[in-house]
Coordinates of C-alpha atoms and ligand atoms in Angstrom, one line a residue:
M845 CA -180.2 -70.8 62.1
V846 CA -178.2 -70.7 65.3
A847 CA -178.1 -74.1 66.8
D848 CA -177.7 -73.9 70.6
T849 CA -175.1 -76.0 72.2
T850 CA -175.6 -78.7 74.8
G851 CA -173.9 -76.5 77.3
S852 CA -176.1 -73.4 76.7
I853 CA -179.3 -75.8 76.8
N854 CA -178.3 -77.1 80.2
R855 CA -177.4 -73.7 81.5
I856 CA -180.7 -72.3 80.4
F857 CA -182.7 -75.2 81.8
E858 CA -181.0 -75.1 85.3
A859 CA -181.4 -71.3 85.4
Q860 CA -185.1 -71.7 84.9
K861 CA -185.3 -74.5 87.2
A862 CA -183.9 -72.4 89.9
H863 CA -185.9 -69.3 89.2
Q864 CA -189.4 -71.2 88.8
Y865 CA -190.6 -70.6 92.4
K866 CA -189.9 -66.9 92.0
V867 CA -191.8 -66.7 88.8
A868 CA -194.7 -68.9 90.4
E869 CA -195.1 -66.2 93.2
S870 CA -195.8 -63.5 90.5
S871 CA -199.1 -61.7 91.1
C872 CA -201.9 -61.6 88.5
V873 CA -200.8 -57.9 87.9
E874 CA -197.3 -58.8 87.4
R875 CA -198.1 -61.6 84.8
K876 CA -200.6 -59.2 82.9
T877 CA -197.8 -56.6 82.7
K878 CA -195.5 -59.2 81.0
L879 CA -198.3 -60.3 78.8
L880 CA -199.0 -56.8 77.7
A881 CA -195.3 -56.2 77.0
L882 CA -195.4 -59.2 74.8
K883 CA -198.5 -57.9 73.0
K884 CA -196.7 -54.5 72.4
A885 CA -193.6 -56.3 71.1
V886 CA -195.7 -58.4 68.6
E887 CA -198.2 -55.6 67.6
E888 CA -195.9 -52.7 67.4
T889 CA -192.1 -53.2 68.0
F890 CA -191.5 -56.2 65.9
R891 CA -194.5 -56.3 63.7
Q892 CA -192.7 -55.4 60.5
E893 CA -190.0 -57.7 61.3
I894 CA -192.4 -60.6 61.8
R895 CA -193.9 -59.8 58.4
D896 CA -190.6 -59.7 56.8
A897 CA -189.5 -63.0 58.4
L898 CA -192.7 -64.9 57.3
F899 CA -192.3 -63.4 53.7
A900 CA -188.7 -64.5 53.7
D901 CA -189.5 -68.0 55.1
F902 CA -192.3 -68.8 52.7
R903 CA -193.6 -65.7 51.0
K904 CA -196.5 -65.4 53.5
P905 CA -198.7 -62.5 52.3
Q906 CA -198.8 -59.7 54.9
A907 CA -202.4 -59.8 55.3
E908 CA -202.1 -63.6 56.3
T909 CA -199.3 -62.7 58.7
D910 CA -201.4 -60.0 60.3
L911 CA -204.4 -62.2 60.7
T912 CA -202.9 -65.5 61.5
E913 CA -199.7 -64.7 63.3
I914 CA -200.2 -61.2 64.9
F915 CA -203.8 -61.1 65.6
A916 CA -203.9 -64.7 66.8
V917 CA -201.4 -63.8 69.6
T918 CA -202.7 -60.4 70.5
S919 CA -206.3 -61.7 70.7
E920 CA -205.1 -64.6 73.0
I921 CA -203.2 -62.0 75.1
N922 CA -206.3 -59.7 75.4
H923 CA -208.6 -62.6 76.4
T924 CA -206.2 -63.9 78.9
V925 CA -205.5 -60.4 80.5
S926 CA -209.3 -60.0 80.7
Y927 CA -210.0 -63.2 82.6
L928 CA -206.7 -64.1 84.4
E929 CA -207.8 -62.8 87.8
K930 CA -210.7 -65.2 87.7
W931 CA -208.6 -68.2 86.3
M932 CA -206.0 -67.6 89.1
S933 CA -208.4 -67.3 91.9
D934 CA -209.0 -70.4 94.2
R935 CA -212.2 -72.1 93.2
Y936 CA -214.3 -73.3 96.2
V937 CA -216.1 -76.6 95.8
K938 CA -219.2 -77.8 97.7
T939 CA -218.8 -79.7 101.1
P940 CA -220.8 -82.8 101.8
L941 CA -222.7 -83.2 105.2
S942 CA -220.1 -85.9 106.0
F943 CA -217.4 -83.4 105.8
F944 CA -219.2 -80.8 108.0
G945 CA -216.6 -78.5 109.5
S946 CA -214.3 -78.3 106.6
S947 CA -214.0 -76.2 103.4
S948 CA -212.3 -77.2 100.1
Y949 CA -211.0 -75.5 97.1
V950 CA -208.9 -75.9 94.1
R951 CA -205.7 -73.8 93.5
Y952 CA -204.2 -73.3 90.1
E953 CA -200.5 -73.5 90.7
P954 CA -198.0 -73.5 87.9
K955 CA -196.5 -76.8 86.5
G956 CA -193.0 -75.3 86.8
T957 CA -190.4 -75.4 84.0
C958 CA -192.2 -76.0 80.6
L959 CA -191.0 -76.8 77.1
I960 CA -192.9 -75.6 74.0
I961 CA -192.0 -77.2 70.9
S962 CA -193.5 -75.7 67.8
P963 CA -193.9 -76.3 64.1
W964 CA -193.1 -74.2 61.0
N965 CA -196.6 -73.5 59.5
F966 CA -197.4 -70.7 61.9
P967 CA -194.2 -70.2 63.7
V968 CA -195.1 -67.1 65.7
N969 CA -198.6 -68.0 66.6
L970 CA -197.9 -71.5 67.5
S971 CA -194.8 -70.5 69.7
L972 CA -196.1 -67.4 71.3
G973 CA -199.7 -68.5 71.6
P974 CA -198.8 -71.5 74.1
L975 CA -196.3 -69.1 75.8
V976 CA -199.2 -66.8 76.7
S977 CA -200.9 -69.5 78.6
A978 CA -197.5 -70.6 80.1
V979 CA -196.8 -67.2 81.5
A980 CA -200.4 -66.6 82.6
A981 CA -200.1 -69.8 84.6
G982 CA -196.9 -68.6 86.2
N983 CA -194.3 -70.9 84.6
T984 CA -190.9 -70.6 83.0
A985 CA -190.6 -71.8 79.5
V986 CA -188.1 -72.7 76.7
I987 CA -189.4 -72.5 73.2
K988 CA -187.9 -74.6 70.4
P989 CA -189.2 -73.5 67.2
S990 CA -188.9 -75.3 63.9
E991 CA -185.7 -75.4 61.9
Y992 CA -187.6 -74.9 58.7
T993 CA -188.5 -71.2 59.4
P994 CA -185.1 -69.7 60.3
H995 CA -186.1 -66.0 59.8
S996 CA -189.1 -66.4 62.2
S997 CA -187.1 -68.2 64.7
A998 CA -184.6 -65.4 64.7
V999 CA -187.5 -62.7 65.4
L1000 CA -188.9 -65.0 68.0
R1001 CA -185.6 -65.0 69.8
K1002 CA -185.5 -61.1 69.6
I1003 CA -189.0 -60.7 70.9
V1004 CA -188.6 -63.2 73.8
A1005 CA -185.2 -61.5 74.7
H1006 CA -186.9 -58.0 74.7
V1007 CA -189.5 -59.1 76.9
F1008 CA -188.2 -61.7 79.2
S1009 CA -185.0 -62.6 81.0
P1010 CA -183.6 -66.0 80.0
D1011 CA -184.1 -67.5 83.3
E1012 CA -187.8 -67.0 82.6
V1013 CA -188.5 -67.5 79.0
E1014 CA -185.8 -68.3 76.3
V1015 CA -185.9 -69.5 72.6
I1016 CA -183.5 -72.4 71.8
E1017 CA -183.0 -73.0 68.1
G1018 CA -182.0 -76.2 66.4
G1019 CA -183.4 -79.2 64.6
V1020 CA -184.2 -82.9 65.8
E1021 CA -180.9 -83.2 67.8
T1022 CA -181.7 -80.1 69.7
S1023 CA -185.2 -81.2 70.3
T1024 CA -184.1 -84.6 71.5
E1025 CA -181.6 -83.0 73.9
L1026 CA -184.3 -80.7 75.4
L1027 CA -186.7 -83.7 75.6
S1028 CA -184.2 -85.6 77.7
L1029 CA -184.4 -82.9 80.5
P1030 CA -186.9 -83.3 83.3
F1031 CA -189.3 -80.5 82.3
N1032 CA -192.4 -80.4 84.1
H1033 CA -194.8 -79.9 81.2
I1034 CA -194.3 -80.4 77.5
F1035 CA -196.5 -78.5 75.0
F1036 CA -195.8 -79.9 71.6
T1037 CA -197.4 -78.9 68.1
G1038 CA -196.6 -81.0 65.3
S1039 CA -197.2 -84.1 63.5
P1040 CA -198.8 -87.3 65.2
Q1041 CA -195.5 -89.2 64.4
V1042 CA -193.3 -86.9 66.3
G1043 CA -196.0 -86.5 69.0
K1044 CA -195.3 -90.3 69.8
V1045 CA -191.6 -89.5 70.2
V1046 CA -192.4 -86.6 72.5
M1047 CA -194.8 -88.7 74.6
K1048 CA -192.3 -91.4 74.8
A1049 CA -189.5 -88.9 76.2
A1050 CA -192.0 -87.3 78.5
A1051 CA -192.8 -90.7 80.1
E1052 CA -189.1 -90.9 81.1
H1053 CA -189.8 -88.0 83.6
L1054 CA -193.4 -88.5 83.9
A1055 CA -193.8 -85.1 82.4
S1056 CA -197.4 -84.0 81.6
V1057 CA -198.0 -83.2 78.0
T1058 CA -200.2 -81.5 75.8
L1059 CA -200.0 -82.7 72.1
E1060 CA -201.5 -80.6 69.4
L1061 CA -201.2 -82.8 66.4
G1062 CA -202.7 -83.1 63.0
G1063 CA -204.4 -85.6 60.6
K1064 CA -207.1 -85.5 58.0
S1065 CA -209.9 -82.8 58.6
P1066 CA -213.0 -83.7 56.4
V1067 CA -215.7 -81.3 55.1
I1068 CA -219.2 -82.5 54.4
I1069 CA -221.4 -80.5 52.2
D1070 CA -224.9 -81.8 52.1
E1071 CA -227.8 -81.2 49.6
T1072 CA -229.2 -78.4 51.7
A1073 CA -226.0 -76.4 52.1
D1074 CA -225.5 -72.9 50.8
I1075 CA -223.1 -73.7 48.1
Q1076 CA -221.7 -70.2 47.4
A1077 CA -220.9 -69.6 51.0
A1078 CA -219.5 -73.1 51.4
A1079 CA -217.2 -72.7 48.4
R1080 CA -216.0 -69.2 49.5
R1081 CA -215.3 -70.2 53.3
L1082 CA -213.8 -73.5 52.2
A1083 CA -211.5 -71.8 49.5
W1084 CA -210.1 -69.3 52.2
G1085 CA -209.7 -71.9 54.9
K1086 CA -208.0 -74.5 52.5
F1087 CA -205.7 -72.4 50.4
M1088 CA -204.6 -69.7 53.0
N1089 CA -201.0 -70.5 53.9
S1090 CA -200.9 -72.8 50.8
G1091 CA -202.9 -75.2 52.7
Q1092 CA -200.2 -75.7 55.5
I1093 CA -202.6 -75.5 58.2
C1094 CA -203.5 -78.3 60.8
I1095 CA -207.1 -77.5 60.6
A1096 CA -207.5 -76.9 56.8
P1097 CA -210.0 -78.9 55.1
D1098 CA -208.2 -82.0 54.0
Y1099 CA -210.9 -83.3 51.5
V1100 CA -214.5 -82.7 50.8
F1101 CA -217.5 -85.1 50.7
V1102 CA -220.2 -83.2 48.8
H1103 CA -223.7 -84.7 48.1
R1104 CA -223.7 -85.8 44.5
S1105 CA -226.8 -83.5 43.5
K1106 CA -224.5 -80.6 44.4
A1107 CA -221.1 -81.6 43.3
G1108 CA -221.4 -79.9 39.8
S1109 CA -222.5 -76.5 41.2
F1110 CA -220.0 -76.7 44.2
L1111 CA -217.0 -77.3 41.6
E1112 CA -218.1 -74.4 39.4
E1113 CA -218.4 -72.1 42.3
L1114 CA -215.1 -73.2 43.7
E1115 CA -213.5 -72.6 40.5
R1116 CA -215.0 -69.1 40.2
V1117 CA -213.9 -68.2 43.9
L1118 CA -210.3 -69.4 43.3
A1119 CA -210.0 -67.4 40.2
D1120 CA -211.5 -64.4 42.1
F1121 CA -208.9 -64.9 45.0
Y1122 CA -205.8 -65.7 43.2
G1123 CA -206.4 -64.6 39.4
Q1124 CA -205.7 -66.8 36.4
A1125 CA -202.1 -67.3 37.4
P1126 CA -202.1 -68.1 41.2
L1127 CA -198.4 -68.9 41.2
G1128 CA -197.7 -65.3 40.6
S1129 CA -200.2 -64.0 43.1
D1130 CA -199.1 -61.7 46.0
S1131 CA -202.1 -63.1 47.9
Y1132 CA -200.7 -66.7 47.7
C1133 CA -198.2 -68.3 50.1
S1134 CA -195.5 -70.6 49.1
M1135 CA -194.7 -74.1 50.3
V1136 CA -192.3 -74.0 53.2
N1137 CA -189.5 -75.7 51.1
E1138 CA -188.8 -78.0 48.2
K1139 CA -189.0 -81.0 50.3
H1140 CA -192.6 -80.4 51.3
A1141 CA -193.5 -79.2 47.9
G1142 CA -192.2 -82.5 46.5
R1143 CA -194.1 -84.5 49.0
V1144 CA -197.4 -82.8 48.2
H1145 CA -196.9 -82.9 44.5
A1146 CA -196.1 -86.6 44.8
Y1147 CA -199.6 -87.1 46.2
L1148 CA -201.1 -85.4 43.1
E1149 CA -198.9 -87.5 40.8
D1150 CA -200.0 -90.6 42.5
A1151 CA -203.7 -89.7 42.6
V1152 CA -203.7 -88.8 38.8
E1153 CA -201.8 -92.1 38.0
K1154 CA -204.6 -93.9 39.6
G1155 CA -207.3 -92.1 37.6
A1156 CA -208.0 -88.8 39.4
K1157 CA -209.0 -85.7 37.4
V1158 CA -207.6 -82.3 37.9
V1159 CA -210.5 -79.8 37.7
F1160 CA -208.4 -76.7 38.7
G1161 CA -204.8 -76.0 39.1
G1162 CA -202.0 -78.8 39.4
E1163 CA -199.1 -76.5 38.5
K1164 CA -195.7 -76.6 40.4
E1165 CA -193.0 -74.2 40.2
A1166 CA -190.0 -73.5 42.5
G1167 CA -191.5 -74.4 45.8
R1168 CA -195.0 -73.2 44.9
I1169 CA -197.9 -75.3 44.0
S1170 CA -201.1 -73.8 42.6
P1171 CA -204.5 -74.2 44.3
T1172 CA -205.6 -77.5 43.1
V1173 CA -208.9 -79.4 43.0
I1174 CA -209.1 -83.0 42.1
T1175 CA -212.1 -85.4 41.6
E1176 CA -212.6 -89.1 40.8
V1177 CA -209.9 -90.0 43.3
A1178 CA -209.4 -93.8 43.7
A1179 CA -209.8 -95.2 47.1
G1180 CA -206.1 -96.5 47.3
S1181 CA -204.6 -93.1 46.5
K1182 CA -202.0 -91.7 49.0
I1183 CA -203.8 -88.4 49.1
L1184 CA -206.7 -90.2 50.9
Q1185 CA -204.5 -91.8 53.4
E1186 CA -202.0 -89.1 54.5
E1187 CA -202.5 -85.8 55.9
I1188 CA -202.1 -83.5 52.8
F1189 CA -200.9 -80.2 54.5
G1190 CA -200.7 -78.5 51.1
P1191 CA -202.9 -76.9 48.5
L1192 CA -204.6 -80.0 47.0
L1193 CA -208.2 -80.6 47.6
P1194 CA -209.8 -83.8 46.7
V1195 CA -213.6 -83.6 46.2
L1196 CA -215.4 -86.9 46.7
T1197 CA -219.2 -87.3 46.3
Y1198 CA -221.8 -89.3 48.4
D1199 CA -225.3 -90.4 48.1
D1200 CA -226.1 -91.6 51.6
P1201 CA -224.8 -89.8 54.9
E1202 CA -224.1 -93.2 56.2
E1203 CA -221.3 -93.7 53.7
V1204 CA -219.6 -90.5 54.9
V1205 CA -219.8 -91.6 58.6
R1206 CA -218.5 -95.1 57.8
H1207 CA -215.5 -93.4 55.7
I1208 CA -214.7 -91.0 58.7
R1209 CA -215.0 -93.7 61.3
S1210 CA -212.6 -95.9 59.3
G1211 CA -209.8 -93.4 59.8
E1212 CA -208.2 -91.7 62.8
K1213 CA -210.2 -89.2 64.9
P1214 CA -209.9 -85.9 62.9
L1215 CA -208.4 -82.7 64.4
A1216 CA -211.3 -80.9 62.9
L1217 CA -214.6 -81.9 61.1
Y1218 CA -216.8 -79.4 59.1
I1219 CA -220.4 -79.6 58.2
Y1220 CA -222.2 -77.5 55.7
S1221 CA -225.8 -77.9 55.9
R1222 CA -229.1 -76.0 56.6
K1223 CA -230.9 -79.1 58.1
N1224 CA -230.6 -79.3 61.9
S1225 CA -231.4 -83.0 62.0
R1226 CA -228.5 -83.7 59.5
I1227 CA -226.0 -81.6 61.3
E1228 CA -226.9 -83.3 64.6
Y1229 CA -226.6 -86.7 62.8
F1230 CA -222.9 -86.0 61.7
L1231 CA -222.1 -84.5 65.0
S1232 CA -223.4 -87.3 67.0
H1233 CA -222.1 -90.1 64.6
T1234 CA -218.5 -88.9 64.3
R1235 CA -215.8 -87.8 66.6
A1236 CA -213.3 -84.8 66.1
G1237 CA -211.2 -82.5 68.3
G1238 CA -213.4 -79.5 67.0
T1239 CA -216.1 -78.7 64.5
C1240 CA -217.3 -75.7 62.6
I1241 CA -220.9 -75.6 61.2
N1242 CA -221.2 -73.8 57.9
N1243 CA -217.5 -72.5 58.1
N1244 CA -214.2 -73.9 58.6
D1245 CA -211.0 -73.1 60.6
M1246 CA -212.8 -70.5 62.7
H1247 CA -213.2 -72.4 66.0
F1248 CA -209.2 -71.8 66.4
L1249 CA -209.7 -68.1 66.8
Q1250 CA -212.9 -68.2 69.0
P1251 CA -211.2 -67.7 72.4
Y1252 CA -214.1 -69.0 74.4
L1253 CA -213.7 -72.5 73.0
P1254 CA -210.9 -75.2 73.9
F1255 CA -208.7 -76.1 70.9
G1256 CA -207.2 -79.4 70.2
G1257 CA -207.7 -82.9 69.0
D1258 CA -208.3 -86.5 70.4
N1259 CA -205.9 -89.3 70.3
N1260 CA -204.2 -89.3 67.0
S1261 CA -205.0 -85.6 66.4
G1262 CA -204.0 -84.6 69.9
I1263 CA -204.1 -84.9 73.8
G1264 CA -205.2 -82.0 75.9
K1265 CA -206.5 -78.6 75.0
A1266 CA -205.2 -75.1 74.2
H1267 CA -206.4 -71.5 74.2
G1268 CA -207.9 -69.2 76.8
E1269 CA -208.8 -70.9 80.0
W1270 CA -208.1 -74.4 78.6
G1271 CA -204.5 -73.2 77.8
F1272 CA -204.2 -71.8 81.4
K1273 CA -205.3 -75.1 82.8
A1274 CA -202.9 -77.0 80.5
F1275 CA -199.9 -75.3 82.2
S1276 CA -201.4 -75.5 85.7
N1277 CA -201.8 -78.2 88.3
E1278 CA -205.1 -78.4 90.0
R1279 CA -204.1 -78.7 93.4
S1280 CA -206.7 -80.0 95.8
V1281 CA -206.8 -78.1 99.3
Y1282 CA -208.9 -79.3 102.0
R1283 CA -209.0 -77.2 105.3
Q1284 CA -210.3 -78.4 108.7
H1285 CA -212.2 -75.7 110.6
L1286 CA -214.1 -77.7 113.2
P1287 CA -213.4 -81.4 114.4
S1288 CA -214.6 -83.7 111.7
V1289 CA -217.5 -86.1 112.5
L1290 CA -215.5 -88.8 111.0
E1291 CA -212.8 -88.5 113.8
K1292 CA -215.3 -90.1 116.0
L1293 CA -214.7 -93.4 114.0
M1294 CA -211.0 -93.6 114.8
P1295 CA -209.8 -96.9 116.3
P1296 CA -210.3 -99.0 118.2
Y1297 CA -213.4 -100.1 116.0
T1298 CA -216.0 -101.0 118.4
A1299 CA -219.4 -102.6 117.5
G1300 CA -221.1 -99.2 118.0
K1301 CA -218.5 -97.6 115.6
N1302 CA -219.0 -100.3 113.0
R1303 CA -222.9 -99.6 113.3
V1304 CA -222.2 -95.9 112.5
I1305 CA -219.9 -96.9 109.6
E1306 CA -222.7 -98.9 108.2
W1307 CA -225.1 -96.0 108.4
I1308 CA -222.5 -93.6 106.6
V1309 CA -221.9 -96.1 103.9
K1310 CA -225.7 -96.3 103.4
L1311 CA -226.6 -92.6 103.7
F1312 CA -223.8 -90.8 101.9
Ligands
NAD2271 P1 -193.1 -82.0 62.9 O1 -193.8 -82.9 63.9 O2 -192.2 -82.5 61.9 O3 -192.2 -81.0 63.8 C1 -192.6 -80.2 64.8 C2 -191.5 -79.8 65.8 O4 -190.9 -81.1 66.3 C3 -190.2 -79.0 65.1 O5 -189.8 -78.1 66.1 C4 -189.2 -80.2 64.9 O6 -188.0 -79.6 65.1 C5 -189.6 -81.1 66.0 N1 -189.2 -82.4 65.6 C6 -189.3 -83.0 64.4 N2 -188.8 -84.3 64.4 C7 -188.5 -84.7 65.8 C8 -188.0 -85.7 66.5 N3 -187.8 -86.8 65.8 N4 -187.8 -85.6 67.8 C9 -187.9 -84.4 68.4 N5 -188.4 -83.3 67.8 C10 -188.8 -83.4 66.5 O7 -194.4 -81.1 62.3 P2 -194.0 -79.9 61.2 O8 -193.8 -80.6 59.9 O9 -193.3 -78.8 61.8 O10 -195.7 -79.5 61.2 C11 -196.5 -80.1 60.5 C12 -197.5 -81.0 61.5 O11 -197.9 -80.3 62.5 C13 -198.8 -81.5 60.7 O12 -199.1 -82.7 61.1 C14 -199.8 -80.5 61.3 O13 -201.1 -81.1 61.1 C15 -199.3 -80.3 62.6 N6 -199.9 -79.1 63.2 C16 -200.8 -79.2 64.3 C17 -201.3 -78.0 64.8 C18 -202.3 -78.1 66.0 O14 -202.6 -77.1 66.6 N7 -202.8 -79.1 66.2 C19 -200.8 -76.8 64.5 C20 -199.9 -76.7 63.5 C21 -199.3 -77.9 62.8

């Protein structure tokens, strides 16, 4: 990793600050041209380098890189390019009778100079995805990727240098110190993806400059499987969404609540699917990613040890070897286990059982609002019950993780799982100020009420208050 120095950080920030109005003036066609150049860089020019970097960083299988790093960015660009003209257009609003003689609209203007801080779990996707929205909205941006995935950061730097000039977009590498330095600068908007803990640090730093923030955070994302669910489909979809990227996904199913009557068949099916996906020796499978480093592997494995110490049963997996932990399913997890308190962010799946849907709702309400909550059921009234009795950033019904890739949906959490939304039009808005524009065409009737406030004018004001 090349850590950037204070001097270069300040230089880049000042250059972008000076250049921001020029970038803001860019037309829709110019912004689309930049986005399409970025798409070509990701999809063609640097595709193999991206794959190699992700493999070097944590043995991410090529198929997962193509789907979750390349496609996630190119589809965001395609969607943005299709709608950018509409999103950039002034949006006229209605005019009440009392404002007769005027018209009003909302103009989407760029926030200005933006900072994007990204995590290591999808280093390309979670750096370039927000960048697509920042560029679409006409901003300059500095990207600070995670220090844990240095090969990916190096490719990101090359991609950005290939497509943009440094006074428009630049990658700055470094760890917490670099991040802290960047956060001390008066950026106009900060788009942070990472843990709730660091999210609080970012929001405090942003408060110093009253910078706006989008915080894409994490937490525990539960899955509910009721007695009417299609168990085969649930096991298959859940296994992919949980164990892809070795479970290091913010929206991965964190734990499962399965109806007691279906627990046996669900566990059998899950075991069959996992053997199908990764064979009898998953640690040697080319379709299975590693943990990002020993520190995280140790953290996750300690959750397993703690749960087992407190009486949990390992029904599948449990092996750890050189930064790799096999897909692991555990049952009979004691309430006080750490695995039920902390976000797992790794390939361990606690399966809990329930008899009454109210138990599930009580449990979910007792924790922070999840980033995602998944419901597997064939019964509409049950789906509606879980939807309306819980809160979450997003939900998939009879699937998991997929809402992230649906470009017409906003993506994000609520409170502890995030503030603000990303993707598509919501991403464009996150990086835009909605500027109110009121234009007077004819003299306003309200002008008749200017001082001095005579008895007659006071009577008219009385009427206005009553009527409008
Ligand atoms: P992290 O919060 O530790 O780090 C994220 C970024 O913040 C990195 O670039 C890091 O260098 C920087 N950082 C770390 N400590 C900092 C500090 N004290 N001050 C300033 N900057 C600091 O997160 P991570 O370990 O990289 O990623 C895992 C977390 O991210 C999980 O909680 C996961 O749920 C969450 N996440 C959320 C989303 C989402 O879209 N909501 C996506 C991916 C990951």
